[in-house]
């Protein structure tokens, strides 16, 4: 029986030479070793090279992450520093002349003025021009005379509308407002014209009573907190995209005329508690009272007669 098996092919000398050259170039320490030892050395070398490569990549990425994290932190700190530079908020002030209930006058009305006043009717529209021609100062009285306010003298108040805005990215909270640099003298006004029924309605705001030793803002909102300290249950949020705030601030001074330098706001942010002054466009504020011994008070009402003259008690109580 003949043998039909095929003998193994002879090694290609050129291929073997090429493999030897590759080994000598890539893994020179494996050159000349017996086949198994050479293959083991090649495997170890390639594994080591791969590990070094992976570790290098990880190290590079770790370095990138570290510096990226560091750069982000530095940028955040810089942004915070810029965010806290300058005033925490801006406040614009304007005298509220649209919600007045009365007008004050420094001189009493002459006999002719009295006749003119008492002869007016509601329809003739002469009262407002009459008051403006005699430089009447717009004032209010409903909040001052409400029993819940506990104000000792039933006088008048003047009001300012305050618009508050903060462009800070971080939030802040105003939690107190005080009057700074107060100075008072006896009131000059001796006459008043009150317009009955021309109240200011349900304004949310505050009232300062300067006849008190340490005046704190009292709530004027028409709810259960009326007459209570405003910041005992309220705060004003600004910054961090909060809606700009607005306040109606009334001030009453009884029988005195008073000036003050500024309102001082206390606010809290991420860095602690701070104060910031609010001025009247760079100037101070003035509020007018009524003389302790007023000379004249007139009242305009919806019914006839349109204008009547009042008598005033020593405590400021009106009888019209």
Tab-separated table of C-alpha atoms in Angstrom:
chain	number	residue	atom	x	y	z
A	1	UNK	CA	0.000	0.000	0.000
A	2	UNK	CA	1.428	3.305	-1.018
A	3	UNK	CA	1.832	6.326	1.430
A	4	UNK	CA	-0.445	9.238	0.278
A	5	UNK	CA	0.286	11.736	3.197
A	6	UNK	CA	1.684	15.163	2.276
A	7	UNK	CA	4.873	16.250	4.021
A	8	UNK	CA	4.806	19.667	5.847
A	9	UNK	CA	5.874	22.605	3.752
A	10	UNK	CA	9.398	23.771	4.072
A	11	UNK	CA	9.787	27.121	5.926
A	12	UNK	CA	10.109	30.092	3.679
A	13	UNK	CA	13.540	31.435	4.368
A	14	UNK	CA	12.585	34.936	3.207
A	15	UNK	CA	9.550	35.100	5.596
A	16	UNK	CA	11.659	33.856	8.498
A	17	UNK	CA	14.281	36.456	7.781
A	18	UNK	CA	11.615	39.201	7.641
A	19	UNK	CA	10.156	38.063	11.003
A	20	UNK	CA	13.607	38.045	12.527
A	21	UNK	CA	14.204	41.581	11.290
A	22	UNK	CA	10.848	42.776	12.758
A	23	UNK	CA	11.637	41.148	16.119
A	24	UNK	CA	15.125	42.624	16.129
A	25	UNK	CA	13.706	46.084	15.418
A	26	UNK	CA	10.601	46.088	17.685
A	27	UNK	CA	11.786	43.785	20.499
A	28	UNK	CA	15.586	43.652	20.174
A	29	UNK	CA	15.965	41.898	23.509
A	30	UNK	CA	14.099	38.876	22.055
A	31	UNK	CA	16.475	38.463	19.128
A	32	UNK	CA	18.495	35.243	19.129
A	33	UNK	CA	16.346	33.533	21.759
A	34	UNK	CA	14.823	30.100	21.338
A	35	UNK	CA	11.355	30.291	19.703
A	36	UNK	CA	9.236	29.890	22.889
A	37	UNK	CA	11.384	32.221	24.946
A	38	UNK	CA	11.334	34.721	22.105
A	39	UNK	CA	7.510	34.599	21.846
A	40	UNK	CA	7.155	35.037	25.599
A	41	UNK	CA	9.517	38.006	25.601
A	42	UNK	CA	7.600	39.549	22.684
A	43	UNK	CA	4.251	39.090	24.499
A	44	UNK	CA	5.587	40.635	27.717
A	45	UNK	CA	7.118	43.553	25.854
A	46	UNK	CA	3.959	44.280	23.889
A	47	UNK	CA	1.798	44.053	27.025
A	48	UNK	CA	4.137	46.432	28.855
A	49	UNK	CA	4.083	48.847	25.937
A	50	UNK	CA	0.280	48.757	25.823
A	51	UNK	CA	0.057	49.380	29.568
A	52	UNK	CA	2.430	52.322	29.358
A	53	UNK	CA	0.399	53.730	26.486
A	54	UNK	CA	-2.879	53.402	28.412
A	55	UNK	CA	-1.370	54.958	31.520
A	56	UNK	CA	-0.028	57.796	29.417
A	57	UNK	CA	-3.439	58.461	27.922
A	58	UNK	CA	-5.086	58.362	31.365
A	59	UNK	CA	-2.442	60.668	32.811
A	60	UNK	CA	-2.939	63.136	29.964
A	61	UNK	CA	-6.689	63.100	30.428
A	62	UNK	CA	-6.312	63.444	34.190
A	63	UNK	CA	-4.045	66.436	33.712
A	64	UNK	CA	-6.529	67.990	31.298
A	65	UNK	CA	-9.353	67.408	33.795
A	66	UNK	CA	-7.340	68.885	36.658
A	67	UNK	CA	-6.485	72.024	34.748
A	68	UNK	CA	-10.009	72.297	33.340
A	69	UNK	CA	-11.382	72.029	36.887
A	70	UNK	CA	-8.859	74.579	38.120
A	71	UNK	CA	-9.626	76.968	35.258
A	72	UNK	CA	-13.371	76.623	35.895
A	73	UNK	CA	-12.877	77.361	39.596
A	74	UNK	CA	-10.704	80.384	38.866
A	75	UNK	CA	-13.241	81.656	36.324
A	76	UNK	CA	-16.090	81.132	38.825
A	77	UNK	CA	-14.195	83.028	41.533
A	78	UNK	CA	-13.493	85.841	39.075
A	79	UNK	CA	-17.160	85.965	38.083
A	80	UNK	CA	-18.185	86.072	41.751
A	81	UNK	CA	-15.742	88.898	42.403
A	82	UNK	CA	-17.068	90.891	39.452
A	83	UNK	CA	-20.656	90.081	40.489
A	84	UNK	CA	-20.040	91.572	43.945
A	85	UNK	CA	-18.312	94.710	42.708
A	86	UNK	CA	-20.271	97.963	42.901
A	87	UNK	CA	-23.701	98.461	44.519
A	88	UNK	CA	-25.715	95.321	45.247
A	89	UNK	CA	-28.818	96.963	43.767
A	90	UNK	CA	-30.114	100.243	42.378
A	91	UNK	CA	-33.085	102.179	43.722
A	92	UNK	CA	-34.945	104.980	41.977
A	93	UNK	CA	-37.222	107.254	44.016
A	94	UNK	CA	-40.065	109.556	43.026
A	95	UNK	CA	-42.609	111.457	45.096
A	96	UNK	CA	-46.086	109.947	44.867
A	97	UNK	CA	-48.396	112.795	43.872
A	98	UNK	CA	-51.099	110.637	42.286
A	99	UNK	CA	-52.486	109.088	45.470
A	100	UNK	CA	-52.741	112.140	47.739
A	101	UNK	CA	-55.723	112.715	50.011
A	102	UNK	CA	-54.973	116.265	51.106
A	103	UNK	CA	-52.804	119.323	50.544
A	104	UNK	CA	-50.859	121.389	53.106
A	105	UNK	CA	-50.290	125.162	52.947
A	106	UNK	CA	-47.757	127.314	54.801
A	107	UNK	CA	-50.091	130.347	55.037
A	108	UNK	CA	-53.709	130.579	56.135
A	109	UNK	CA	-56.339	131.378	53.515
A	110	UNK	CA	-57.585	134.919	53.232
A	111	UNK	CA	-61.236	135.790	53.697
A	112	UNK	CA	-61.574	135.908	49.905
A	113	UNK	CA	-59.969	132.461	49.526
A	114	UNK	CA	-62.360	131.088	52.137
A	115	UNK	CA	-65.346	132.431	50.222
A	116	UNK	CA	-63.977	130.925	47.009
A	117	UNK	CA	-63.457	127.539	48.660
A	118	UNK	CA	-66.848	127.402	50.343
A	119	UNK	CA	-68.563	128.443	47.124
A	120	UNK	CA	-67.100	125.618	45.013
A	121	UNK	CA	-69.066	122.690	43.632
A	122	UNK	CA	-67.794	119.259	42.743
A	123	UNK	CA	-68.737	119.737	39.102
A	124	UNK	CA	-66.917	123.030	38.474
A	125	UNK	CA	-63.441	121.410	38.756
A	126	UNK	CA	-61.902	124.436	40.495
A	127	UNK	CA	-60.455	122.758	43.588
A	128	UNK	CA	-57.294	121.241	42.088
A	129	UNK	CA	-56.262	124.426	40.246
A	130	UNK	CA	-56.943	126.404	43.458
A	131	UNK	CA	-54.607	124.158	45.493
A	132	UNK	CA	-51.886	124.133	42.832
A	133	UNK	CA	-51.924	127.938	42.546
A	134	UNK	CA	-51.253	128.166	46.290
A	135	UNK	CA	-48.437	125.572	46.205
A	136	UNK	CA	-50.228	122.879	48.158
A	137	UNK	CA	-48.071	119.898	49.084
A	138	UNK	CA	-49.578	116.482	48.353
A	139	UNK	CA	-50.082	114.379	51.492
A	140	UNK	CA	-52.116	111.393	52.702
A	141	UNK	CA	-53.778	110.535	56.009
A	142	UNK	CA	-55.717	107.234	55.887
A	143	UNK	CA	-52.852	105.037	57.122
A	144	UNK	CA	-51.682	107.623	59.662
A	145	UNK	CA	-55.114	107.830	61.304
A	146	UNK	CA	-55.898	104.109	61.305
A	147	UNK	CA	-56.124	102.864	64.886
A	148	UNK	CA	-53.948	99.796	64.106
A	149	UNK	CA	-50.970	102.064	63.381
A	150	UNK	CA	-50.943	103.462	66.924
A	151	UNK	CA	-49.655	106.847	65.770
A	152	UNK	CA	-49.954	109.495	68.474
A	153	UNK	CA	-50.835	112.498	66.291
A	154	UNK	CA	-53.489	112.262	63.578
A	155	UNK	CA	-51.490	114.200	61.035
A	156	UNK	CA	-50.417	113.480	57.461
A	157	UNK	CA	-47.833	111.514	55.516
A	158	UNK	CA	-45.905	112.018	52.309
A	159	UNK	CA	-45.092	109.046	50.104
A	160	UNK	CA	-42.351	107.956	47.731
A	161	UNK	CA	-42.423	105.187	45.157
A	162	UNK	CA	-39.221	103.143	45.201
A	163	UNK	CA	-38.181	100.836	42.351
A	164	UNK	CA	-35.514	98.266	43.266
A	165	UNK	CA	-33.395	96.350	40.757
A	166	UNK	CA	-30.336	94.101	41.018
A	167	UNK	CA	-28.422	92.693	38.037
A	168	UNK	CA	-26.368	90.333	40.202
A	169	UNK	CA	-26.258	86.684	39.209
A	170	UNK	CA	-26.348	85.690	42.882
A	171	UNK	CA	-29.431	86.373	44.971
A	172	UNK	CA	-29.702	88.776	47.896
A	173	UNK	CA	-32.405	89.629	50.428
A	174	UNK	CA	-33.259	93.053	51.883
A	175	UNK	CA	-34.468	92.456	55.425
A	176	UNK	CA	-34.478	95.925	56.996
A	177	UNK	CA	-34.831	99.597	56.074
A	178	UNK	CA	-34.038	102.532	58.354
A	179	UNK	CA	-33.884	106.323	58.179
A	180	UNK	CA	-30.387	107.813	58.507
A	181	UNK	CA	-29.383	111.358	59.460
A	182	UNK	CA	-32.761	112.590	60.740
A	183	UNK	CA	-33.271	116.238	61.674
A	184	UNK	CA	-36.607	117.955	62.510
A	185	UNK	CA	-37.986	121.464	63.142
A	186	UNK	CA	-41.511	122.736	63.963
A	187	UNK	CA	-43.832	122.380	60.976
A	188	UNK	CA	-44.543	125.439	58.844
A	189	UNK	CA	-47.883	124.341	57.407
A	190	UNK	CA	-50.870	125.907	59.165
A	191	UNK	CA	-53.706	125.085	56.757
A	192	UNK	CA	-54.973	121.956	55.051
A	193	UNK	CA	-57.589	120.898	52.526
A	194	UNK	CA	-58.683	117.273	52.816
A	195	UNK	CA	-60.522	115.393	50.078
A	196	UNK	CA	-62.818	112.868	51.706
A	197	UNK	CA	-62.992	109.482	50.045
A	198	UNK	CA	-59.849	109.979	47.936
A	199	UNK	CA	-57.925	107.175	49.640
A	200	UNK	CA	-54.908	105.342	48.265
A	201	UNK	CA	-56.577	101.940	48.445
A	202	UNK	CA	-54.776	98.654	49.026
A	203	UNK	CA	-51.182	99.656	48.394
A	204	UNK	CA	-48.550	97.238	49.626
A	205	UNK	CA	-45.885	99.281	51.315
A	206	UNK	CA	-44.662	100.716	54.587
A	207	UNK	CA	-44.999	103.757	56.815
A	208	UNK	CA	-42.392	105.395	59.065
A	209	UNK	CA	-43.611	107.350	62.102
A	210	UNK	CA	-40.897	109.912	62.836
A	211	UNK	CA	-42.573	110.912	66.107
A	212	UNK	CA	-41.237	107.667	67.598
A	213	UNK	CA	-37.777	107.367	69.114
A	214	UNK	CA	-36.675	104.526	66.843
A	215	UNK	CA	-39.013	104.476	63.859
A	216	UNK	CA	-39.288	101.102	62.132
A	217	UNK	CA	-41.275	100.605	58.914
A	218	UNK	CA	-44.880	99.527	59.571
A	219	UNK	CA	-46.845	97.438	57.087
A	220	UNK	CA	-49.587	99.256	55.140
A	221	UNK	CA	-50.888	96.245	53.202
A	222	UNK	CA	-54.628	95.715	53.634
A	223	UNK	CA	-54.356	92.387	55.463
A	224	UNK	CA	-53.892	90.952	58.954
A	225	UNK	CA	-50.362	92.422	59.176
A	226	UNK	CA	-51.482	96.037	58.803
A	227	UNK	CA	-49.647	98.199	61.329
A	228	UNK	CA	-47.104	95.515	62.259
A	229	UNK	CA	-43.342	95.889	61.638
A	230	UNK	CA	-42.884	95.292	57.909
A	231	UNK	CA	-39.776	93.114	58.047
A	232	UNK	CA	-41.068	90.916	60.874
A	233	UNK	CA	-42.882	88.869	58.236
A	234	UNK	CA	-41.645	90.171	54.881
A	235	UNK	CA	-38.427	90.391	52.893
A	236	UNK	CA	-37.449	91.741	49.482
A	237	UNK	CA	-35.720	89.277	47.130
A	238	UNK	CA	-33.412	90.700	44.463
A	239	UNK	CA	-30.796	89.334	42.056
A	240	UNK	CA	-30.640	85.841	40.541
A	241	UNK	CA	-33.289	86.800	37.996
A	242	UNK	CA	-35.808	87.915	40.654
A	243	UNK	CA	-38.550	90.298	39.555
A	244	UNK	CA	-37.602	93.931	40.312
A	245	UNK	CA	-39.130	95.079	43.597
A	246	UNK	CA	-41.328	98.099	44.205
A	247	UNK	CA	-42.391	99.816	47.424
A	248	UNK	CA	-44.605	102.715	48.428
A	249	UNK	CA	-42.931	104.345	51.419
A	250	UNK	CA	-44.954	106.767	53.529
A	251	UNK	CA	-43.406	108.977	56.199
A	252	UNK	CA	-45.300	110.964	58.828
A	253	UNK	CA	-43.730	113.548	61.103
A	254	UNK	CA	-46.679	114.800	63.163
A	255	UNK	CA	-46.203	118.474	63.994
A	256	UNK	CA	-42.674	118.747	62.580
A	257	UNK	CA	-40.926	119.165	59.242
A	258	UNK	CA	-38.128	116.614	58.950
A	259	UNK	CA	-35.204	115.915	56.652
A	260	UNK	CA	-32.929	112.876	56.474
A	261	UNK	CA	-29.884	111.922	54.473
A	262	UNK	CA	-30.949	108.518	53.164
A	263	UNK	CA	-32.781	105.278	53.724
A	264	UNK	CA	-30.313	102.603	54.821
A	265	UNK	CA	-31.134	99.102	53.572
A	266	UNK	CA	-29.730	96.011	55.273
A	267	UNK	CA	-29.285	93.059	52.944
A	268	UNK	CA	-27.900	89.521	53.153
A	269	UNK	CA	-26.024	87.659	50.418
A	270	UNK	CA	-23.644	84.699	50.236
A	271	UNK	CA	-20.884	86.769	51.828
A	272	UNK	CA	-22.838	87.948	54.889
A	273	UNK	CA	-24.813	90.999	56.021
A	274	UNK	CA	-24.252	94.435	54.497
A	275	UNK	CA	-25.842	97.881	54.295
A	276	UNK	CA	-26.423	100.217	51.365
A	277	UNK	CA	-27.817	103.750	51.376
A	278	UNK	CA	-30.703	104.814	49.150
A	279	UNK	CA	-30.846	108.521	48.345
A	280	UNK	CA	-33.285	110.719	46.474
A	281	UNK	CA	-31.252	110.862	43.243
A	282	UNK	CA	-28.184	111.829	45.252
A	283	UNK	CA	-30.076	114.185	47.554
A	284	UNK	CA	-31.841	113.778	50.893
A	285	UNK	CA	-35.530	113.619	51.743
A	286	UNK	CA	-38.004	116.045	53.324
A	287	UNK	CA	-41.403	115.398	54.866
A	288	UNK	CA	-43.838	118.082	56.020
A	289	UNK	CA	-46.081	117.968	59.059
A	290	UNK	CA	-48.797	120.322	60.231
A	291	UNK	CA	-48.291	122.955	62.939
A	292	UNK	CA	-49.310	121.904	66.438
A	293	UNK	CA	-51.764	124.822	66.426
A	294	UNK	CA	-53.070	124.707	62.879
A	295	UNK	CA	-55.175	127.642	61.814
A	296	UNK	CA	-57.498	126.224	59.156
A	297	UNK	CA	-58.695	122.932	57.775
A	298	UNK	CA	-61.234	122.475	55.014
A	299	UNK	CA	-62.759	119.259	53.815
A	300	UNK	CA	-64.102	118.456	50.353
A	301	UNK	CA	-66.650	115.651	50.161
A	302	UNK	CA	-68.828	113.882	47.624
A	303	UNK	CA	-72.083	115.325	49.002
A	304	UNK	CA	-73.319	118.926	49.187
A	305	UNK	CA	-72.017	121.223	50.429
A	306	UNK	CA	-68.854	120.282	48.533
A	307	UNK	CA	-66.404	122.166	50.822
A	308	UNK	CA	-66.859	122.748	54.542
A	309	UNK	CA	-64.601	124.277	57.190
A	310	UNK	CA	-63.537	122.117	60.132
A	311	UNK	CA	-62.687	122.801	63.732
A	312	UNK	CA	-59.613	121.142	65.191
A	313	UNK	CA	-58.989	120.023	68.765
A	314	UNK	CA	-55.629	120.310	70.500
A	315	UNK	CA	-55.101	116.590	69.801
A	316	UNK	CA	-55.598	117.137	66.084
A	317	UNK	CA	-59.136	115.733	66.005
A	318	UNK	CA	-61.216	117.236	63.184
A	319	UNK	CA	-64.881	118.129	63.320
A	320	UNK	CA	-66.281	119.122	59.941
